[in-house]
Amino acid sequence: MTSVSSSADGDVEPQYLTVPAEIYMHLVRLQKAKAVLMLSMGGGQRYRSSLLQIDRQTGRMAIDEVVPLDGNNLLRHAPGLTMSAQSDAGPSYWQIPAGTLQGGVLDGLPCHWLPLPAEIRYMQRRRAFRASFLIGQAPPLAILDEDGAVVAEGEMLDVSEHGCRFMIKVGAPLEWAASRQRLQLRIEPQGLTAFEVAGEVRHAVELNRQEAFMIGIHFLQVEPAVSRRLSQLVVQVQRERRRQQLAMDLD
């Protein structure tokens, strides 16, 4: 996996994730991005690990043994831990209660099991709230050439009034991942009228094994009519998330 990013990602805005479905999806994105996890007991020493598995049914997740190795025993007896993760979209932080990190085995290799966080503080590098689409409900997105013809198709991962992230699954040329590259996009939300918007690449991740690109876009020169469409889309995503959470609470 390779990445290209711009230093001008916008203002850092804290978000507090407390809905279990949103926390789960956030952790899934960290796992897919192979984000480095950092664990701290409050002192100067920090330990590095990675997210191996998320078990939503049991409310637990598995992380790899930490480095340096002396931390594997120390962390299990810590009075409490702080965990953080860095991704292209910004850093995340959450707390691990004392006595909840337990040694275990996953796929024949040692690991640590710990509970899913009840809250994640997510420092978004953007000026507006960004809503993530539910699995299976991401709207199609197309990249257009100068004549308005479709040259590639993908799907959106999340959206705000100022930008979005999307996945181009196959055949994405490398030049599309260049920082500051300008793209013309057509978005086709479910139940809403399709619209076009111009954007500038702020960060991109190449997924070699999947032959795909994950690209972060900052929208440019958004007209009032398009701004209203983007606001409608953000509200639509938030409503779908609330409906999903309500259905989960009723089960």
CSV table of C-alpha atoms in Angstrom, one decimal:
chain,number,residue,atom,x,y,z
A,1,MET,CA,0.0,0.0,0.0
A,2,THR,CA,1.3,3.4,-0.9
A,3,SER,CA,-0.1,6.8,-0.1
A,4,VAL,CA,0.1,10.4,-1.3
A,5,SER,CA,-1.2,13.2,0.9
A,6,SER,CA,-1.4,16.9,1.0
A,7,SER,CA,-0.4,19.0,4.1
A,8,ALA,CA,-3.5,21.2,3.5
A,9,ASP,CA,-6.2,18.9,4.8
A,10,GLY,CA,-8.1,21.7,6.5
A,11,ASP,CA,-8.9,22.4,10.1
A,12,VAL,CA,-8.8,19.7,12.7
A,13,GLU,CA,-12.3,19.3,14.2
A,14,PRO,CA,-13.0,16.8,17.1
A,15,GLN,CA,-15.8,14.4,16.7
A,16,TYR,CA,-17.1,12.0,19.4
A,17,LEU,CA,-18.3,8.6,18.2
A,18,THR,CA,-20.6,7.0,20.7
A,19,VAL,CA,-23.0,5.0,18.5
A,20,PRO,CA,-21.9,1.3,18.4
A,21,ALA,CA,-22.4,1.1,14.6
A,22,GLU,CA,-20.3,4.1,14.0
A,23,ILE,CA,-17.6,2.9,16.3
A,24,TYR,CA,-17.5,-0.4,14.6
A,25,MET,CA,-17.3,1.1,11.1
A,26,HIS,CA,-14.5,3.5,12.3
A,27,LEU,CA,-12.5,0.5,13.6
A,28,VAL,CA,-13.1,-1.4,10.3
A,29,ARG,CA,-11.7,1.6,8.3
A,30,LEU,CA,-8.6,1.7,10.6
A,31,GLN,CA,-8.1,-2.1,10.1
A,32,LYS,CA,-8.4,-1.8,6.3
A,33,ALA,CA,-6.0,1.1,6.3
A,34,LYS,CA,-3.5,-1.0,8.4
A,35,ALA,CA,-3.3,1.9,10.9
A,36,VAL,CA,-0.6,1.7,13.5
A,37,LEU,CA,-2.1,1.5,17.1
A,38,MET,CA,-0.3,3.2,19.9
A,39,LEU,CA,-0.9,2.2,23.6
A,40,SER,CA,0.2,4.3,26.6
A,41,MET,CA,-0.1,3.9,30.4
A,42,GLY,CA,0.2,7.6,30.9
A,43,GLY,CA,4.0,7.8,31.2
A,44,GLY,CA,6.6,8.4,28.5
A,45,GLN,CA,6.7,4.9,27.2
A,46,ARG,CA,4.4,4.1,24.3
A,47,TYR,CA,3.9,0.7,22.7
A,48,ARG,CA,3.0,-0.1,19.0
A,49,SER,CA,0.6,-2.7,17.7
A,50,SER,CA,-2.0,-3.3,14.9
A,51,LEU,CA,-5.6,-4.2,14.8
A,52,LEU,CA,-6.1,-7.9,13.8
A,53,GLN,CA,-9.8,-8.7,14.3
A,54,ILE,CA,-13.1,-7.0,15.3
A,55,ASP,CA,-15.8,-9.2,16.8
A,56,ARG,CA,-19.0,-7.2,16.8
A,57,GLN,CA,-21.0,-10.0,18.4
A,58,THR,CA,-18.9,-10.4,21.5
A,59,GLY,CA,-17.9,-6.7,21.6
A,60,ARG,CA,-14.2,-7.4,21.5
A,61,MET,CA,-11.3,-6.8,19.2
A,62,ALA,CA,-7.8,-8.5,18.9
A,63,ILE,CA,-4.6,-6.6,18.5
A,64,ASP,CA,-1.1,-7.9,17.8
A,65,GLU,CA,1.6,-8.2,20.5
A,66,VAL,CA,3.1,-4.8,21.2
A,67,VAL,CA,6.5,-3.5,20.5
A,68,PRO,CA,8.7,-3.2,22.5
A,69,LEU,CA,8.0,-6.7,23.7
A,70,ASP,CA,8.4,-5.9,27.4
A,71,GLY,CA,5.1,-4.0,27.2
A,72,ASN,CA,3.1,-7.2,26.7
A,73,ASN,CA,3.1,-8.1,30.4
A,74,LEU,CA,3.2,-4.5,31.7
A,75,LEU,CA,0.0,-3.4,29.8
A,76,ARG,CA,-2.1,-6.3,31.2
A,77,HIS,CA,-1.6,-4.9,34.7
A,78,ALA,CA,-1.9,-1.2,33.9
A,79,PRO,CA,-4.4,0.9,35.9
A,80,GLY,CA,-5.8,2.1,32.6
A,81,LEU,CA,-4.6,2.6,29.0
A,82,THR,CA,-5.0,5.2,26.3
A,83,MET,CA,-5.1,3.9,22.7
A,84,SER,CA,-4.6,6.0,19.6
A,85,ALA,CA,-4.5,5.4,15.8
A,86,GLN,CA,-3.4,7.6,13.0
A,87,SER,CA,-5.1,7.5,9.6
A,88,ASP,CA,-5.2,9.7,6.5
A,89,ALA,CA,-8.4,11.3,7.8
A,90,GLY,CA,-6.9,12.2,11.2
A,91,PRO,CA,-6.0,10.7,14.6
A,92,SER,CA,-8.4,8.8,16.9
A,93,TYR,CA,-8.2,8.3,20.7
A,94,TRP,CA,-10.0,6.1,23.2
A,95,GLN,CA,-9.6,4.6,26.7
A,96,ILE,CA,-9.1,1.0,27.8
A,97,PRO,CA,-10.4,0.3,31.3
A,98,ALA,CA,-8.0,-1.4,33.8
A,99,GLY,CA,-7.9,-5.2,33.7
A,100,THR,CA,-9.7,-5.5,30.3
A,101,LEU,CA,-6.6,-6.3,28.1
A,102,GLN,CA,-6.2,-10.0,28.1
A,103,GLY,CA,-3.7,-12.3,26.4
A,104,GLY,CA,-5.0,-14.8,23.9
A,105,VAL,CA,-4.3,-16.6,20.6
A,106,LEU,CA,-5.6,-15.8,17.1
A,107,ASP,CA,-4.8,-18.0,14.1
A,108,GLY,CA,-2.2,-19.8,16.2
A,109,LEU,CA,-0.3,-16.6,17.1
A,110,PRO,CA,-0.3,-14.7,20.4
A,111,CYS,CA,-2.4,-11.6,20.6
A,112,HIS,CA,-4.3,-9.3,23.1
A,113,TRP,CA,-8.1,-9.2,23.4
A,114,LEU,CA,-9.8,-6.0,24.6
A,115,PRO,CA,-13.3,-4.6,24.6
A,116,LEU,CA,-14.6,-2.4,21.8
A,117,PRO,CA,-14.4,1.3,23.0
A,118,ALA,CA,-17.6,3.0,24.2
A,119,GLU,CA,-16.4,6.3,22.8
A,120,ILE,CA,-13.8,7.4,20.2
A,121,ARG,CA,-12.5,10.9,20.0
A,122,TYR,CA,-11.9,11.4,16.3
A,123,MET,CA,-9.9,14.5,15.2
A,124,GLN,CA,-11.2,15.1,11.7
A,125,ARG,CA,-9.0,17.1,9.3
A,126,ARG,CA,-11.9,19.0,7.8
A,127,ARG,CA,-14.2,22.0,8.4
A,128,ALA,CA,-17.5,20.1,8.3
A,129,PHE,CA,-19.0,16.9,9.7
A,130,ARG,CA,-18.3,14.0,7.4
A,131,ALA,CA,-20.8,11.1,7.3
A,132,SER,CA,-19.9,7.6,6.4
A,133,PHE,CA,-22.1,5.5,4.2
A,134,LEU,CA,-23.5,2.2,5.4
A,135,ILE,CA,-22.1,-1.0,3.8
A,136,GLY,CA,-24.1,-1.6,0.6
A,137,GLN,CA,-25.6,1.9,0.4
A,138,ALA,CA,-22.6,3.9,-1.0
A,139,PRO,CA,-23.8,5.8,-4.0
A,140,PRO,CA,-22.1,5.5,-7.4
A,141,LEU,CA,-19.5,8.1,-8.4
A,142,ALA,CA,-18.0,8.7,-11.8
A,143,ILE,CA,-14.9,10.6,-13.0
A,144,LEU,CA,-15.6,12.6,-16.1
A,145,ASP,CA,-13.3,13.9,-18.8
A,146,GLU,CA,-13.3,17.4,-20.3
A,147,ASP,CA,-16.2,16.4,-22.6
A,148,GLY,CA,-18.3,15.0,-19.8
A,149,ALA,CA,-17.8,11.4,-20.7
A,150,VAL,CA,-17.3,8.8,-18.0
A,151,VAL,CA,-13.8,7.5,-17.8
A,152,ALA,CA,-14.0,5.6,-14.5
A,153,GLU,CA,-16.6,4.6,-12.0
A,154,GLY,CA,-16.4,3.9,-8.3
A,155,GLU,CA,-18.4,4.4,-5.1
A,156,MET,CA,-18.4,7.0,-2.3
A,157,LEU,CA,-17.2,6.1,1.2
A,158,ASP,CA,-18.1,9.2,3.1
A,159,VAL,CA,-19.1,12.8,2.4
A,160,SER,CA,-19.3,16.3,3.9
A,161,GLU,CA,-20.3,19.7,2.5
A,162,HIS,CA,-16.6,20.3,1.7
A,163,GLY,CA,-15.3,17.0,0.4
A,164,CYS,CA,-15.6,13.2,0.2
A,165,ARG,CA,-13.6,10.0,0.0
A,166,PHE,CA,-14.3,7.4,-2.8
A,167,MET,CA,-13.1,4.1,-4.0
A,168,ILE,CA,-12.1,3.4,-7.6
A,169,LYS,CA,-12.0,-0.3,-7.8
A,170,VAL,CA,-10.1,-1.1,-11.0
A,171,GLY,CA,-8.1,0.6,-13.7
A,172,ALA,CA,-7.4,3.9,-11.9
A,173,PRO,CA,-4.4,5.5,-13.5
A,174,LEU,CA,-1.6,6.7,-11.2
A,175,GLU,CA,-2.0,10.4,-12.2
A,176,TRP,CA,-5.4,10.4,-10.5
A,177,ALA,CA,-3.7,9.9,-7.1
A,178,ALA,CA,-1.4,12.9,-7.5
A,179,SER,CA,-1.8,15.6,-4.8
A,180,ARG,CA,-3.7,18.7,-6.1
A,181,GLN,CA,-4.9,16.9,-9.2
A,182,ARG,CA,-8.3,18.3,-10.2
A,183,LEU,CA,-11.2,15.9,-11.1
A,184,GLN,CA,-14.7,16.4,-12.3
A,185,LEU,CA,-17.1,14.1,-10.5
A,186,ARG,CA,-20.7,13.0,-11.0
A,187,ILE,CA,-22.5,11.7,-7.8
A,188,GLU,CA,-25.7,9.7,-8.1
A,189,PRO,CA,-27.3,9.5,-4.6
A,190,GLN,CA,-30.1,7.0,-4.0
A,191,GLY,CA,-33.4,8.8,-4.1
A,192,LEU,CA,-31.8,12.2,-5.1
A,193,THR,CA,-31.0,13.8,-8.4
A,194,ALA,CA,-27.5,13.2,-9.8
A,195,PHE,CA,-25.2,16.2,-9.8
A,196,GLU,CA,-21.7,17.2,-10.7
A,197,VAL,CA,-19.0,18.8,-8.7
A,198,ALA,CA,-15.3,19.6,-9.2
A,199,GLY,CA,-12.7,18.4,-6.6
A,200,GLU,CA,-9.0,18.5,-5.8
A,201,VAL,CA,-7.2,15.4,-4.6
A,202,ARG,CA,-6.0,15.9,-1.0
A,203,HIS,CA,-4.8,12.3,-0.2
A,204,ALA,CA,-4.9,9.0,-1.9
A,205,VAL,CA,-4.1,5.4,-1.0
A,206,GLU,CA,-3.2,2.7,-3.6
A,207,LEU,CA,-4.5,-0.7,-2.7
A,208,ASN,CA,-2.3,-2.9,-4.8
A,209,ARG,CA,-3.9,-6.3,-4.0
A,210,GLN,CA,-7.4,-5.0,-4.8
A,211,GLU,CA,-6.2,-3.0,-7.8
A,212,ALA,CA,-8.0,0.0,-6.4
A,213,PHE,CA,-7.5,3.6,-5.2
A,214,MET,CA,-9.1,5.3,-2.1
A,215,ILE,CA,-9.0,9.0,-2.9
A,216,GLY,CA,-9.9,12.0,-0.6
A,217,ILE,CA,-11.3,15.0,-2.4
A,218,HIS,CA,-11.8,18.6,-1.4
A,219,PHE,CA,-14.6,20.2,-3.4
A,220,LEU,CA,-13.9,23.4,-5.4
A,221,GLN,CA,-16.1,26.4,-6.4
A,222,VAL,CA,-19.3,24.7,-5.1
A,223,GLU,CA,-22.3,26.5,-6.5
A,224,PRO,CA,-25.3,27.1,-4.1
A,225,ALA,CA,-27.5,24.5,-5.9
A,226,VAL,CA,-24.7,21.9,-5.6
A,227,SER,CA,-24.1,22.9,-1.9
A,228,ARG,CA,-27.7,22.2,-1.2
A,229,ARG,CA,-27.5,18.8,-2.8
A,230,LEU,CA,-24.4,18.0,-0.7
A,231,SER,CA,-26.2,19.1,2.5
A,232,GLN,CA,-29.2,16.8,1.5
A,233,LEU,CA,-26.8,13.9,1.0
A,234,VAL,CA,-25.1,14.4,4.4
A,235,VAL,CA,-28.6,14.5,6.1
A,236,GLN,CA,-29.7,11.4,4.2
A,237,VAL,CA,-26.7,9.5,5.4
A,238,GLN,CA,-27.3,10.6,9.0
A,239,ARG,CA,-30.9,9.5,8.9
A,240,GLU,CA,-30.0,6.1,7.5
A,241,ARG,CA,-27.5,5.6,10.4
A,242,ARG,CA,-30.1,6.6,13.0
A,243,ARG,CA,-32.6,4.1,11.4
A,244,GLN,CA,-29.9,1.3,11.5
A,245,GLN,CA,-29.1,2.1,15.2
A,246,LEU,CA,-32.8,2.1,16.1
A,247,ALA,CA,-33.3,-1.3,14.3
A,248,MET,CA,-30.3,-2.7,16.2
A,249,ASP,CA,-31.6,-1.4,19.5
A,250,LEU,CA,-35.0,-3.1,18.9
A,251,ASP,CA,-33.4,-6.5,18.0
